[in-house]
Coordinates of C-alpha atoms in Angstrom, one line a residue:
M1 CA 83.0 86.9 86.4
L2 CA 84.1 86.0 82.6
L3 CA 87.2 83.9 83.2
T4 CA 89.9 85.3 81.0
A5 CA 93.7 85.6 81.4
L6 CA 96.1 87.3 79.2
A7 CA 93.8 88.0 76.0
L8 CA 95.3 87.0 72.8
S9 CA 93.2 86.9 69.9
G10 CA 89.2 86.4 68.9
A11 CA 87.3 85.1 65.9
V12 CA 83.6 85.9 65.0
A13 CA 81.7 82.8 65.1
P14 CA 79.2 82.0 62.0
A15 CA 75.5 82.1 62.7
R16 CA 73.6 79.6 65.0
A17 CA 73.1 76.6 62.9
A18 CA 69.8 74.7 62.9
Q19 CA 69.2 72.0 65.1
T20 CA 70.8 68.9 64.3
D21 CA 73.2 70.7 61.7
W22 CA 76.9 71.2 62.8
Q23 CA 78.8 74.5 62.6
I24 CA 82.4 74.3 62.1
L25 CA 85.0 76.7 62.8
E26 CA 88.9 76.6 62.7
L27 CA 89.9 78.8 65.5
G28 CA 94.0 78.7 64.7
N29 CA 96.9 78.2 67.0
P30 CA 97.9 81.0 69.2
V31 CA 101.5 80.1 69.2
P32 CA 102.9 80.7 65.6
G33 CA 104.7 77.7 64.4
A34 CA 104.1 75.4 67.5
P35 CA 102.8 72.0 67.3
A36 CA 99.2 71.1 67.9
G37 CA 98.1 71.6 71.5
V38 CA 97.4 68.8 73.9
A39 CA 93.6 69.0 75.3
V40 CA 93.4 68.8 79.2
G41 CA 89.6 69.2 79.2
A42 CA 86.5 71.1 78.2
V43 CA 84.0 72.4 80.8
A44 CA 81.1 74.7 81.0
V45 CA 81.9 77.9 82.9
Q46 CA 79.6 80.3 84.7
T47 CA 79.7 84.0 83.5
D48 CA 78.4 87.2 85.2
Q49 CA 75.3 86.1 84.7
A50 CA 74.3 83.4 87.2
D51 CA 72.4 81.2 84.8
T52 CA 74.7 81.6 81.8
R53 CA 77.6 79.3 81.2
V54 CA 79.9 79.3 78.1
P55 CA 82.3 76.2 76.7
Y56 CA 85.8 76.6 77.5
L57 CA 88.8 74.4 76.3
F58 CA 92.0 74.2 78.2
S59 CA 95.2 72.9 76.3
I60 CA 98.9 72.6 77.0
L61 CA 100.8 74.5 74.1
A62 CA 104.3 75.3 74.5
G63 CA 104.4 74.4 78.1
E64 CA 101.6 76.8 79.1
I65 CA 97.8 76.4 79.6
F66 CA 95.9 78.2 76.9
M67 CA 92.1 78.5 77.0
T68 CA 89.7 78.9 74.4
Y69 CA 86.1 80.1 74.9
R70 CA 83.0 81.5 73.2
Y71 CA 81.4 84.8 74.6
D72 CA 79.2 87.1 73.0
G73 CA 79.3 85.1 69.9
R74 CA 83.0 85.4 69.5
W75 CA 85.7 83.0 70.0
Q76 CA 88.5 84.3 72.2
W77 CA 92.2 82.8 73.2
A78 CA 93.8 83.6 76.5
K79 CA 96.6 81.8 78.4
T80 CA 97.4 81.5 82.2
G81 CA 101.3 81.1 81.7
P82 CA 103.4 78.0 83.0
P83 CA 103.0 76.2 86.3
S84 CA 106.3 78.3 87.5
G85 CA 109.4 79.9 86.1
R86 CA 111.2 76.7 86.0
V87 CA 108.3 74.2 85.5
A88 CA 106.4 73.6 82.1
A89 CA 103.1 71.9 81.9
E90 CA 103.8 68.5 80.6
L91 CA 100.8 66.0 81.0
P92 CA 97.3 66.8 80.9
I93 CA 95.3 65.2 83.9
G94 CA 91.7 67.1 83.9
V95 CA 89.4 70.0 84.3
V96 CA 86.5 70.4 86.8
V97 CA 84.6 73.3 87.7
G98 CA 84.1 73.4 91.5
Q99 CA 84.0 75.5 94.7
P100 CA 86.4 75.7 97.6
L101 CA 83.8 76.5 99.9
N102 CA 80.2 76.6 100.3
G103 CA 78.4 79.8 98.8
Q104 CA 81.6 80.8 96.7
A105 CA 81.5 81.2 92.9
E106 CA 82.2 78.5 90.7
R107 CA 85.6 78.0 89.2
P108 CA 87.6 75.9 86.8
Y109 CA 90.4 73.8 88.4
V110 CA 93.0 72.9 85.7
F111 CA 95.2 69.9 86.5
V112 CA 98.5 68.9 85.0
R113 CA 101.6 67.2 85.6
G114 CA 104.7 69.5 85.3
T115 CA 108.1 68.7 83.9
D116 CA 109.1 68.4 87.7
G117 CA 106.8 65.2 87.9
H118 CA 104.4 67.4 90.2
L119 CA 100.6 67.6 90.1
W120 CA 99.8 71.0 89.5
V121 CA 96.5 72.9 89.8
C122 CA 95.7 76.2 88.2
S123 CA 92.4 78.1 89.4
L124 CA 91.1 81.7 89.5
V125 CA 91.6 83.6 93.0
G126 CA 89.7 86.9 92.6
V127 CA 90.7 88.0 89.2
D128 CA 94.1 86.0 88.8
W129 CA 95.0 82.8 87.8
V130 CA 97.0 81.2 90.6
W131 CA 99.2 77.8 90.5
T132 CA 99.5 75.4 93.3
D133 CA 102.0 72.9 93.7
L134 CA 100.2 69.6 95.0
G135 CA 103.2 67.4 95.1
T136 CA 103.4 63.8 94.1
P137 CA 101.8 60.7 95.6
P138 CA 103.8 59.4 98.9
G139 CA 104.1 56.2 96.9
G140 CA 106.3 57.9 94.0
D141 CA 105.8 59.4 90.6
I142 CA 102.6 60.1 88.8
V143 CA 102.4 58.2 85.4
A144 CA 99.1 59.0 83.8
A145 CA 95.7 60.5 84.3
V146 CA 92.3 58.6 85.3
G147 CA 90.4 61.9 85.6
A148 CA 89.1 64.5 87.8
V149 CA 85.5 65.3 88.9
A150 CA 83.7 67.9 91.3
V151 CA 82.0 66.0 94.2
H152 CA 78.9 67.8 95.9
D153 CA 78.0 66.6 99.3
G154 CA 74.2 67.6 98.9
Q155 CA 72.0 70.1 97.0
G156 CA 73.7 73.6 96.9
L157 CA 77.0 72.6 98.6
A158 CA 80.3 73.2 97.2
G159 CA 81.7 71.1 94.4
R160 CA 85.2 69.8 95.9
P161 CA 87.8 68.6 93.3
Y162 CA 88.5 64.9 93.3
V163 CA 91.5 63.9 91.0
F164 CA 92.5 60.3 90.4
V165 CA 96.0 59.2 88.9
T166 CA 98.1 56.2 88.4
G167 CA 101.3 56.0 89.9
A168 CA 104.8 54.4 89.2
D169 CA 103.9 51.9 91.9
G170 CA 101.0 50.6 89.9
K171 CA 98.6 52.0 92.3
L172 CA 95.4 54.3 92.0
W173 CA 96.0 57.6 93.8
L174 CA 93.6 60.0 94.7
T175 CA 94.2 63.9 95.9
W176 CA 91.1 65.8 97.1
W177 CA 90.1 69.1 98.3
T178 CA 88.8 68.7 102.0
G179 CA 87.4 72.2 102.2
R180 CA 90.7 73.2 104.0
D181 CA 93.6 71.7 102.2
W182 CA 94.7 69.1 99.6
H183 CA 95.0 65.6 100.5
W184 CA 96.6 62.6 98.9
D185 CA 95.1 59.2 99.5
D186 CA 96.4 55.6 98.4
R187 CA 93.6 54.0 96.8
G188 CA 95.8 50.5 96.2
T189 CA 95.1 48.2 93.2
P190 CA 92.0 46.0 92.3
P191 CA 92.1 42.7 94.3
G192 CA 93.9 40.0 92.6
A193 CA 94.4 42.1 89.4
V194 CA 97.3 44.1 87.8
V195 CA 97.0 47.6 86.3
N196 CA 99.2 49.0 83.6
P197 CA 99.5 52.4 84.8
Y198 CA 100.1 53.9 81.2
Y199 CA 97.0 52.2 79.8
A200 CA 94.3 52.0 82.5
R201 CA 92.3 55.0 82.2
V202 CA 88.7 55.0 81.3
G203 CA 87.4 58.0 83.4
V204 CA 85.8 59.5 86.4
T205 CA 82.6 60.5 87.1
V206 CA 79.7 60.8 90.2
R207 CA 77.0 58.9 91.0
Q208 CA 74.0 60.0 93.2
P209 CA 72.0 57.2 94.4
S210 CA 69.3 59.1 96.6
P211 CA 67.3 62.1 95.1
G212 CA 69.2 65.5 96.1
G213 CA 71.5 63.2 98.3
P214 CA 75.4 63.3 98.0
E215 CA 77.3 62.7 94.9
H216 CA 79.7 59.6 95.1
P217 CA 82.8 59.6 93.1
Q218 CA 83.6 56.6 90.7
A219 CA 86.7 56.2 89.2
F220 CA 86.7 53.5 86.0
L221 CA 89.9 51.8 84.8
L222 CA 91.1 48.7 83.2
D223 CA 93.5 46.0 84.2
V224 CA 96.1 44.2 82.1
R225 CA 93.5 41.5 81.4
G226 CA 91.0 43.8 79.8
D227 CA 88.7 43.7 82.7
L228 CA 86.7 46.9 83.9
W229 CA 87.1 47.9 87.3
R230 CA 85.3 50.7 89.3
H231 CA 86.8 52.2 92.4
G232 CA 84.0 54.2 94.2
W233 CA 83.0 55.6 97.3
D234 CA 79.2 53.8 98.3
G235 CA 78.6 56.4 101.2
S236 CA 80.5 54.4 103.7
A237 CA 83.5 52.9 102.4
W238 CA 85.6 52.9 99.1
R239 CA 85.1 49.5 97.1
W240 CA 86.5 47.8 94.0
T241 CA 84.1 46.1 91.8
N242 CA 84.9 44.0 88.7
H243 CA 82.4 44.6 85.9
G244 CA 84.5 42.4 83.8
R245 CA 84.6 42.4 80.0
P246 CA 81.9 42.6 76.8
V247 CA 84.1 39.8 75.1
P248 CA 85.7 37.4 77.2
T249 CA 88.1 36.1 74.8
V250 CA 89.5 39.5 73.7
A251 CA 91.9 41.2 75.6
W252 CA 93.6 45.0 75.3
P253 CA 90.6 47.2 75.2
H254 CA 91.3 51.0 75.7
G255 CA 89.0 53.6 77.5
L256 CA 86.5 56.2 75.7
G257 CA 85.2 58.0 78.7
V258 CA 82.5 57.6 81.4
V259 CA 79.5 59.9 81.7
D260 CA 76.9 60.3 84.5
L261 CA 73.3 60.1 83.0
P262 CA 70.7 62.2 85.2
D263 CA 67.0 61.4 85.2
P264 CA 64.7 64.2 86.3
R265 CA 61.7 62.2 86.8
T266 CA 63.5 60.1 89.7
R267 CA 66.1 62.8 90.6
T268 CA 68.8 60.3 90.6
S269 CA 71.1 59.1 87.6
H270 CA 73.0 56.1 86.2
V271 CA 76.6 55.9 84.9
A272 CA 77.7 54.5 81.2
A273 CA 81.6 53.6 80.7
Y274 CA 82.8 53.1 77.1
T275 CA 85.5 50.9 75.9
A276 CA 86.7 50.0 72.4
Y277 CA 88.7 47.1 71.0
G278 CA 90.2 48.6 68.2
A279 CA 87.2 50.3 66.6
Q280 CA 84.7 48.3 67.9
V281 CA 82.8 50.0 70.9
F282 CA 80.9 48.7 73.9
A283 CA 78.9 50.4 76.7
F284 CA 78.9 49.2 80.3
D285 CA 75.6 50.9 81.8
L286 CA 75.6 50.8 85.7
Y287 CA 72.2 51.2 87.5
G288 CA 72.5 50.9 91.2
D289 CA 74.8 48.0 92.2
T290 CA 74.1 46.1 88.9
G291 CA 74.8 46.6 85.1
G292 CA 75.8 45.1 82.0
W293 CA 77.6 45.4 78.8
T294 CA 75.9 46.4 75.1
P295 CA 77.6 46.5 71.8
Q296 CA 77.8 50.2 70.4
G297 CA 78.7 49.0 66.8
V298 CA 82.2 49.3 64.7
V299 CA 83.3 52.9 63.5
T300 CA 84.1 52.1 59.9
G301 CA 87.2 52.9 58.0
T302 CA 89.8 52.5 60.8
Q303 CA 91.4 49.9 62.9
W304 CA 91.6 52.0 66.4
V305 CA 89.5 54.8 67.7
D306 CA 90.6 57.4 70.3
P307 CA 88.3 59.4 72.6
V308 CA 87.2 63.1 71.8
G309 CA 84.8 63.2 74.8
V310 CA 81.5 61.7 76.2
V311 CA 78.7 63.9 77.2
A312 CA 75.1 63.5 78.6
V313 CA 72.3 65.2 76.4
R314 CA 68.6 65.8 76.9
E315 CA 66.2 64.8 74.3
N316 CA 63.2 66.3 76.0
R317 CA 62.3 68.3 78.6
V318 CA 61.4 65.4 81.0
G319 CA 63.2 62.5 79.9
P320 CA 66.4 61.0 81.1
A321 CA 69.7 62.2 79.6
V322 CA 71.4 60.1 76.7
P323 CA 75.1 59.7 75.9
R324 CA 76.8 61.1 73.0
V325 CA 80.2 59.7 72.4
H326 CA 82.8 61.3 70.1
V327 CA 85.8 59.5 68.7
A328 CA 88.5 60.3 66.3
Q329 CA 90.4 57.5 64.1
L330 CA 93.9 56.8 64.9
D331 CA 95.3 55.4 61.7
A332 CA 93.9 57.7 58.9
V333 CA 92.8 61.0 58.3
G334 CA 88.7 61.2 58.7
P335 CA 85.8 62.9 60.5
I336 CA 84.9 62.9 64.0
W337 CA 82.5 60.2 64.5
Q338 CA 79.3 60.4 67.0
G339 CA 77.6 57.5 68.8
G340 CA 76.5 56.6 72.1
T341 CA 72.9 55.0 71.7
G342 CA 72.3 51.8 69.6
Q343 CA 75.0 50.6 67.1
T344 CA 74.9 53.7 64.6
W345 CA 78.2 55.8 64.1
T346 CA 77.4 59.4 62.3
P347 CA 80.4 61.3 60.9
I348 CA 80.4 64.9 61.8
R349 CA 80.3 66.4 58.2
G350 CA 83.0 68.9 57.8
T351 CA 85.5 67.7 60.4
S352 CA 88.8 66.2 59.6
V353 CA 91.4 64.9 62.2
Q354 CA 93.9 62.2 62.5
S355 CA 94.3 61.6 66.2
A356 CA 98.1 61.2 66.4
G357 CA 98.3 62.8 69.5
G358 CA 96.2 59.9 71.1
R359 CA 93.4 60.3 73.7
D360 CA 94.1 64.2 74.4
T361 CA 93.2 65.2 70.7
G362 CA 90.2 66.8 72.0
D363 CA 87.0 66.9 74.4
S364 CA 83.4 67.5 74.4
V365 CA 81.2 69.8 76.3
V366 CA 77.2 70.5 76.7
I367 CA 75.9 74.0 77.3
D368 CA 72.2 74.6 78.5
S369 CA 70.2 77.5 77.1
P370 CA 69.5 79.9 80.2
S371 CA 65.9 80.8 78.4
T372 CA 65.1 77.3 76.9
A373 CA 65.4 73.6 77.0
D374 CA 67.6 73.8 74.3
Q375 CA 71.3 72.4 74.7
T376 CA 74.2 72.9 72.3
T377 CA 77.2 70.4 72.2
Y378 CA 80.6 71.5 71.5
V379 CA 83.3 69.4 70.1
F380 CA 86.7 70.6 70.3
F381 CA 89.7 68.8 68.5
W382 CA 93.3 69.8 67.5
A383 CA 93.9 68.6 64.0
G384 CA 95.2 69.7 60.5
K385 CA 98.3 70.0 58.6
R386 CA 98.8 73.5 60.4
N387 CA 98.2 72.3 63.7
N388 CA 95.3 74.3 64.3
L389 CA 92.2 74.0 67.1
T390 CA 88.9 73.5 65.4
V391 CA 85.4 73.4 67.1
A392 CA 82.1 71.7 65.7
W393 CA 78.9 72.7 67.5
S394 CA 75.3 71.6 66.9
A395 CA 72.3 72.8 69.0
G396 CA 69.4 70.7 69.9

């Protein structure tokens, strides 16, 4: 089923671009005169045809959730409304595509903090978008997002949402779908470290240590000294691991994102986490229980970069996926930059953005072709003097 809500408008997309070329389309703003939206996240959503997925971006705009999606060559706007008549959507937490039970259809779960301070989730039940109040962590208020991910306990099993946030108590908190209800869990703090709950976020993903086996959720965050910490499930227990920092004498990094990179040859995957010191980007690659830092170069023309999504892209039919990192510059108007392999950053020609909104300016998603090995990368970002949403996409 195509996931829509209250249909608003559509825009005809230009012809499909040749490989490595980018197409740019300004999608507008569905609320006339409103400021730019705040991105909650981009995901690939299954349509009526089981092997076909389309790109969706969910954003907070005027206290409501708006979705932008591409279907039959047209871009559409729709909305789900606010969490309740008295509560508006306030802070983006994350979006995942999951399933409540084995055998049920996939559906997006959109997580936000409401103006009441509670965590809210909006998901599709039948043909209706339904909001559910998940409350607050027992330790206090939700301060910021760390991220959300769908976790599969085995091949073909339901993807259950796991949502990580930081609380006013400085702890990492997790709420997850057990298959019957939502459950809050106190995940504490890194041993011997202090987390600034406002600036800890790097991202959340899964690992799959054994071929076809269960996925293990992993949350990456930064402490006040600049060390990268991972809090993850290892199959028997939750554990904190300190992965240090790439430059020991430099503090105050910020997170750009994390991505799971599958390798079809081994049917396993490894994880890459990205941080930045101003405009200098570093990657931490985790293989099994070991990993290491590598420099990813400097984004030119700016003193600071903010994330616009990290995705995994196949370079060929049989090889491992490679990362694509998208960033915007904070202190000047400029293009979206793409990097992720080596130390070269390439501007996406025709894009123009100043990420005044910080890390929730936009997001990225990859869509697989149902009939070929081709993939298309979509990069969404709120930008421009008219506070409009723009999308850039490239096949190959």
